[in-house]
Tab-separated table of C-alpha atoms in Angstrom:
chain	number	residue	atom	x	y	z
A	142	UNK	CA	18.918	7.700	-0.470
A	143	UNK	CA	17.010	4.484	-0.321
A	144	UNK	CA	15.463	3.000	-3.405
A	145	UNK	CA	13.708	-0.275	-4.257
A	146	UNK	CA	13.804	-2.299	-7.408
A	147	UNK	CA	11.491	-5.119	-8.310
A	148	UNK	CA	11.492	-6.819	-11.724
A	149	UNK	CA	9.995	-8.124	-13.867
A	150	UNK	CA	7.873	-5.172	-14.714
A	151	UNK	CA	5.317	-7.435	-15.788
A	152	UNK	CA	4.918	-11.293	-16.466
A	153	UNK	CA	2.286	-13.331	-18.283
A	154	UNK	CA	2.720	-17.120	-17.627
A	155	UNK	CA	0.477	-20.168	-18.057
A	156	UNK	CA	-1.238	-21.706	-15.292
A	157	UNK	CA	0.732	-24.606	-13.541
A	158	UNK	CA	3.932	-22.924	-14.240
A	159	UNK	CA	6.819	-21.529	-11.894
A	160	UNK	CA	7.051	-18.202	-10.381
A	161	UNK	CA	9.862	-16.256	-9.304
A	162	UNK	CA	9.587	-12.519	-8.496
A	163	UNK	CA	12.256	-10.417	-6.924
A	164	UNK	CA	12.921	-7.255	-5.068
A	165	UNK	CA	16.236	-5.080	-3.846
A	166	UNK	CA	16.160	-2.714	-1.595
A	167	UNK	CA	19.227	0.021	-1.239
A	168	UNK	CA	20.662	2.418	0.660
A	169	UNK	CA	18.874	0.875	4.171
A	170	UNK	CA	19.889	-2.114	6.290
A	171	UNK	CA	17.829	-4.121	8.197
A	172	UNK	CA	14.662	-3.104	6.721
A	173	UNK	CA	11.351	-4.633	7.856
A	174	UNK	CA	9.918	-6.082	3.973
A	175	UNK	CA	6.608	-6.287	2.075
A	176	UNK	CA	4.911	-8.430	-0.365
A	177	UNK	CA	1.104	-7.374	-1.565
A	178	UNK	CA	-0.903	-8.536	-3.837
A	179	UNK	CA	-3.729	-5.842	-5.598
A	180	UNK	CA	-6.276	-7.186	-7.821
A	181	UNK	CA	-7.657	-5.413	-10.803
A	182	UNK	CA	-9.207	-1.753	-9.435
A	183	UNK	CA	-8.474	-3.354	-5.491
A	184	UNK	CA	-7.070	-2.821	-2.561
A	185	UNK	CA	-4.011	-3.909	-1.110
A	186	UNK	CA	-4.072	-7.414	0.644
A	187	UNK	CA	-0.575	-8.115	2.684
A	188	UNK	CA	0.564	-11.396	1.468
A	189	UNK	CA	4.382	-11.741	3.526
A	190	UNK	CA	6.179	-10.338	5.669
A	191	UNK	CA	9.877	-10.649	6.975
A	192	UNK	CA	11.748	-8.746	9.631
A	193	UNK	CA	15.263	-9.908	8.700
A	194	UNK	CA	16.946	-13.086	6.917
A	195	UNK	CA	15.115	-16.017	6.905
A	196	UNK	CA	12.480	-14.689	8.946
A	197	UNK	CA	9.031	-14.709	6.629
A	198	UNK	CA	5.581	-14.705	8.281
A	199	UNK	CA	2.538	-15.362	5.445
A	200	UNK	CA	-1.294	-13.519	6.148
A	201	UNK	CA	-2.813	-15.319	3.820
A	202	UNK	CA	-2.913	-19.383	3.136
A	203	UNK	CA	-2.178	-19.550	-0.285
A	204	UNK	CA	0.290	-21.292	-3.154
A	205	UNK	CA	2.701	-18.317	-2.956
A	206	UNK	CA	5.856	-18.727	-0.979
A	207	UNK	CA	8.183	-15.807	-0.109
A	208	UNK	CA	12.334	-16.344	1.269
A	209	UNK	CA	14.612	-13.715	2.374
A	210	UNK	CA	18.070	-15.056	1.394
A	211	UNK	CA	19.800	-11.986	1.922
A	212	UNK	CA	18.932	-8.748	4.035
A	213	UNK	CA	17.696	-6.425	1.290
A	214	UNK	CA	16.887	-9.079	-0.603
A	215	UNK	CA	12.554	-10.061	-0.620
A	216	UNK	CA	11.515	-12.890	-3.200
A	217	UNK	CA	7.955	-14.410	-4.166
A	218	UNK	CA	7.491	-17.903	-5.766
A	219	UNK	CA	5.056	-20.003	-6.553
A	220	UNK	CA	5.910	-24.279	-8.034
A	221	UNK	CA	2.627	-23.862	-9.616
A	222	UNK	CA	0.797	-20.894	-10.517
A	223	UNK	CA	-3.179	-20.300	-10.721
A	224	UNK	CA	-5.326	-18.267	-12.897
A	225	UNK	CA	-5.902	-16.655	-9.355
A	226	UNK	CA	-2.931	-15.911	-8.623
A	227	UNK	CA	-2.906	-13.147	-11.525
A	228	UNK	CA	-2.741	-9.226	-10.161
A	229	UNK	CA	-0.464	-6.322	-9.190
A	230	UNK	CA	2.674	-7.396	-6.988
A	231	UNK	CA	4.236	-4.564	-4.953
A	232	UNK	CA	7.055	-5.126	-2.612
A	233	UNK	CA	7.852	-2.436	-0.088
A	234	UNK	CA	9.988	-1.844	2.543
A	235	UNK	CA	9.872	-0.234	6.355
A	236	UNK	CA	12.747	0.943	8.469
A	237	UNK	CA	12.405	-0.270	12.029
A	238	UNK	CA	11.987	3.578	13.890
A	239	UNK	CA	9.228	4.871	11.613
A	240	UNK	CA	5.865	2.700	10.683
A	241	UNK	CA	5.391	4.166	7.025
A	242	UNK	CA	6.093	1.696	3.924
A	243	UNK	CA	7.844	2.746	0.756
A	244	UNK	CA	6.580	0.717	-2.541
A	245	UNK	CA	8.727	-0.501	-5.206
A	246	UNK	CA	7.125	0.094	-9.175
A	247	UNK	CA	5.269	-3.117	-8.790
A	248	UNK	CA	5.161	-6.496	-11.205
A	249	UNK	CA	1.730	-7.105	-13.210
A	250	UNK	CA	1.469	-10.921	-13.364
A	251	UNK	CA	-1.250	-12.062	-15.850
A	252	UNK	CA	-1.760	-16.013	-16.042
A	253	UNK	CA	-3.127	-17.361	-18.647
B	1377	UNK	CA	-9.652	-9.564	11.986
B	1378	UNK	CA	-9.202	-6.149	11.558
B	1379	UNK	CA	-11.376	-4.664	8.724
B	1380	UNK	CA	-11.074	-0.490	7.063
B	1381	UNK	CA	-13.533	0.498	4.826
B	1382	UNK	CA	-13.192	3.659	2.967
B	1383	UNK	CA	-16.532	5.586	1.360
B	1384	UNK	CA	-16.798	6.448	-1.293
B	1385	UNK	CA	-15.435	3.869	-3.408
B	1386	UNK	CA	-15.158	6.412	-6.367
B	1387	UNK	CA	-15.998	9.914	-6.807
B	1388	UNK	CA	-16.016	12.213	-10.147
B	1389	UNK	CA	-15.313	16.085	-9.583
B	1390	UNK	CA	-14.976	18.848	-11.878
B	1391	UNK	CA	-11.892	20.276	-11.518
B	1392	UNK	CA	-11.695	23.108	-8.539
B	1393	UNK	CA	-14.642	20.703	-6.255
B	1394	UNK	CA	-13.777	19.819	-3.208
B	1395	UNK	CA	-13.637	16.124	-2.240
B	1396	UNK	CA	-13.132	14.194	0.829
B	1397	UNK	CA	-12.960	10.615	1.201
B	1398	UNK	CA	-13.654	8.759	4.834
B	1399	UNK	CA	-11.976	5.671	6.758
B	1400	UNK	CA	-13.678	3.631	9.144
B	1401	UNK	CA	-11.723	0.692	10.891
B	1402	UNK	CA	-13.344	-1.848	12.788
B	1403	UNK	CA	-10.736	-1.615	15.770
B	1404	UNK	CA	-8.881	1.102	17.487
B	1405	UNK	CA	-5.104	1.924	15.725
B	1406	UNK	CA	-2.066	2.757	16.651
B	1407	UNK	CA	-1.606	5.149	13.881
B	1408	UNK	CA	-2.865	5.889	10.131
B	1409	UNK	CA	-1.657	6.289	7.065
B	1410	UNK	CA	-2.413	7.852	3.759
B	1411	UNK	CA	-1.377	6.790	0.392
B	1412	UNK	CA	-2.185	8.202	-3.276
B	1413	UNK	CA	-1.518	5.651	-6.233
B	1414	UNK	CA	-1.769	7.015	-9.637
B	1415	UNK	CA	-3.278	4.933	-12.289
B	1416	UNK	CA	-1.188	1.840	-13.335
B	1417	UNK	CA	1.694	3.413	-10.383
B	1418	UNK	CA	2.487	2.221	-7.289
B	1419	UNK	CA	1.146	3.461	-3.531
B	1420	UNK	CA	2.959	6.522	-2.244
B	1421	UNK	CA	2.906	7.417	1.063
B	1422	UNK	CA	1.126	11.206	2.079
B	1423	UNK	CA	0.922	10.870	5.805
B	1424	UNK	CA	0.703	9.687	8.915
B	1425	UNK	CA	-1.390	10.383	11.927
B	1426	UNK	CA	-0.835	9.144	15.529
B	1427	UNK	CA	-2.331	11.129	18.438
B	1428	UNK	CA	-6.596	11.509	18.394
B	1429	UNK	CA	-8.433	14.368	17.172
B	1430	UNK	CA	-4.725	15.202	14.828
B	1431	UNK	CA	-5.284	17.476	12.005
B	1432	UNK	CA	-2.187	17.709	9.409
B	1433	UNK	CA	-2.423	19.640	6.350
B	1434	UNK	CA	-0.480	19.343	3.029
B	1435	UNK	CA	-0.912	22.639	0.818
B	1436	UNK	CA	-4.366	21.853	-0.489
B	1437	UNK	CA	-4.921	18.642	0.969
B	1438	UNK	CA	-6.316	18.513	4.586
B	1439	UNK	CA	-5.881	14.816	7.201
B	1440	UNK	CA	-7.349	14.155	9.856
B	1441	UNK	CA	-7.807	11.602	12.988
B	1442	UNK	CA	-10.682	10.461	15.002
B	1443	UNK	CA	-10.891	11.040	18.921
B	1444	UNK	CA	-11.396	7.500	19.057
B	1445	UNK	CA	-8.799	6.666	16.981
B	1446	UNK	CA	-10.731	4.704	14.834
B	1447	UNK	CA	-12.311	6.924	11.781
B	1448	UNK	CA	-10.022	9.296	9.627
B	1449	UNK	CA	-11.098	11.621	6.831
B	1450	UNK	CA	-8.524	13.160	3.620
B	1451	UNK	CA	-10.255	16.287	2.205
B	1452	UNK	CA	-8.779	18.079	-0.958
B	1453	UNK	CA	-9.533	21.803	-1.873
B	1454	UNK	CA	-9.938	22.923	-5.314
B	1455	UNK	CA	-9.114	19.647	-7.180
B	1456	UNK	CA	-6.571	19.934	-9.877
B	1457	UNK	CA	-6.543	16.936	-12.805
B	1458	UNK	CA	-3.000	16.266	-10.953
B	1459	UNK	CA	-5.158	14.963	-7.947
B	1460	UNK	CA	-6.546	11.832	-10.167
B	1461	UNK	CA	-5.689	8.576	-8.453
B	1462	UNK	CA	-6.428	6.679	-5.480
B	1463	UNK	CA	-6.054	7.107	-2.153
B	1464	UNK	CA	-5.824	4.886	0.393
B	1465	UNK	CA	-5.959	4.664	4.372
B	1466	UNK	CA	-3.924	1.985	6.231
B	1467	UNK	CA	-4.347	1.200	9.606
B	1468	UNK	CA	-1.753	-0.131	11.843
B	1469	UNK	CA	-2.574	-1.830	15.257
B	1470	UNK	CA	1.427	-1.846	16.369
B	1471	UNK	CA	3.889	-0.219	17.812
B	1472	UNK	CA	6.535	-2.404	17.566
B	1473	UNK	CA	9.140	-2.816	14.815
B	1474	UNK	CA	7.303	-4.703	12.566
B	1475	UNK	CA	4.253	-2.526	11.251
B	1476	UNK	CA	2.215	-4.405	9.687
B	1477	UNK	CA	-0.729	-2.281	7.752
B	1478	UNK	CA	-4.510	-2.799	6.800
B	1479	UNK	CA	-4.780	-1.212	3.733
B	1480	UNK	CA	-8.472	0.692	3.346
B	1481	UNK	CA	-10.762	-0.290	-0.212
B	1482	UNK	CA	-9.545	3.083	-1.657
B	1483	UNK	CA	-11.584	5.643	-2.732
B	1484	UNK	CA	-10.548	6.422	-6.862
B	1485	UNK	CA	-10.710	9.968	-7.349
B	1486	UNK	CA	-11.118	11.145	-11.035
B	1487	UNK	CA	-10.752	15.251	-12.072
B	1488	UNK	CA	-12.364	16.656	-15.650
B	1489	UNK	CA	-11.957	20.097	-16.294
């Protein structure tokens, strides 16, 4: 069976510092990936996208970055992070034949 | 772009209410889907509608599609506390391989007994 894994489970970090946030996927190849972003009591705004290695598409101009260096592999950076930038990070993941996403547990960045 | 709204944004039952919560998008979709996320979880997926007019049920929980394709509705019968969360709608405008979604505002559901 597929799972996903993202970690950390949650993050606080000062403003103007790195980010790195990762996510696994297993049990699927190929899969279409996900990167949201959900604010405090939000919705879900779709941040990156990537249909296989190398291949990212972004939704929303921003100081996030996302690179797929392997095919179940989905990462999020930032060189310099904003008090904006703090919120609920959910990665998921989407097989090509069916159009439903599956979320991994999420990463609750606080910056400070 | 393409905007869903859901109504209404949060709704307190007593436990064995009914509750429904509505999704209006501002352009046709493909398909839609319905999520729960429990508080401080992650979005789960309940459903997904394609053709117009579809009604799906789930036990207690009832789904359905617009004829136009562009409204959907989730109604729950006899809330149990196990129905707390929020649930979402997400619209999606392809077909293709790479779905991407427009998640709904959510409508928080909370259950006292």
């Amino acid at each position: 069976s597929q799972t996903i894994h993202q970690w950390p489970a949650t993050l606080v970090q000062p403003v103007g510092s790195p980010l790195s946030l990762e996510c696994t996927v297993e049990g699927t190849s190929n899969p279409n990936l996900y990167w949201y972003r959900q604010a405090a009591g939000r919705g879900l705004q779709l941040l990156f996208y990537s249909v296989g290695i190398g291949q990212i598409s972004s939704e929303v101009p921003q100081n996030l970055s996302a690179s797929r260096p392997q095919d179940r592999q989905f990462i999020l950076s930032s060189k310099k992070l904003l008090l904006s930038d703090s919120g609920f990070y959910l990665c998921a993941w989407q097989t090509g034949d069916q159009s439903e996403q599956y979320f991994g547990p999420g990463t609750r960045l606080t910056v400070t | 772009g393409q905007q869903v709204m859901q109504i209404p944004q949060y709704q307190h039952v007593q436990e064995g209410e009914d509750f429904t919560t509505y999704c209006n998008s501002s352009t046709t979709l493909s398909n839609i889907q319905w999520y729960k996320q429990r508080p401080g979880g992650h979005p789960v997926f309940l459903i997904q509608l394609v053709k117009s007019g579809e009604v799906k049920k789930q036990k207690r929980l009832t789904f359905q599609f617009g004829e136009a394709k562009k409204n959907s509705s989730l109604h729950i019968t006899a809330t149990q506390t196990t129905d707390v969360g929020t649930y979402f709608c997400a619209g999606s405008l392809d077909t293709g391989t790479a779905s991407k979604l427009t998640f709904g505002t959510g409508t928080r559901l909370q259950v006292t007994l």
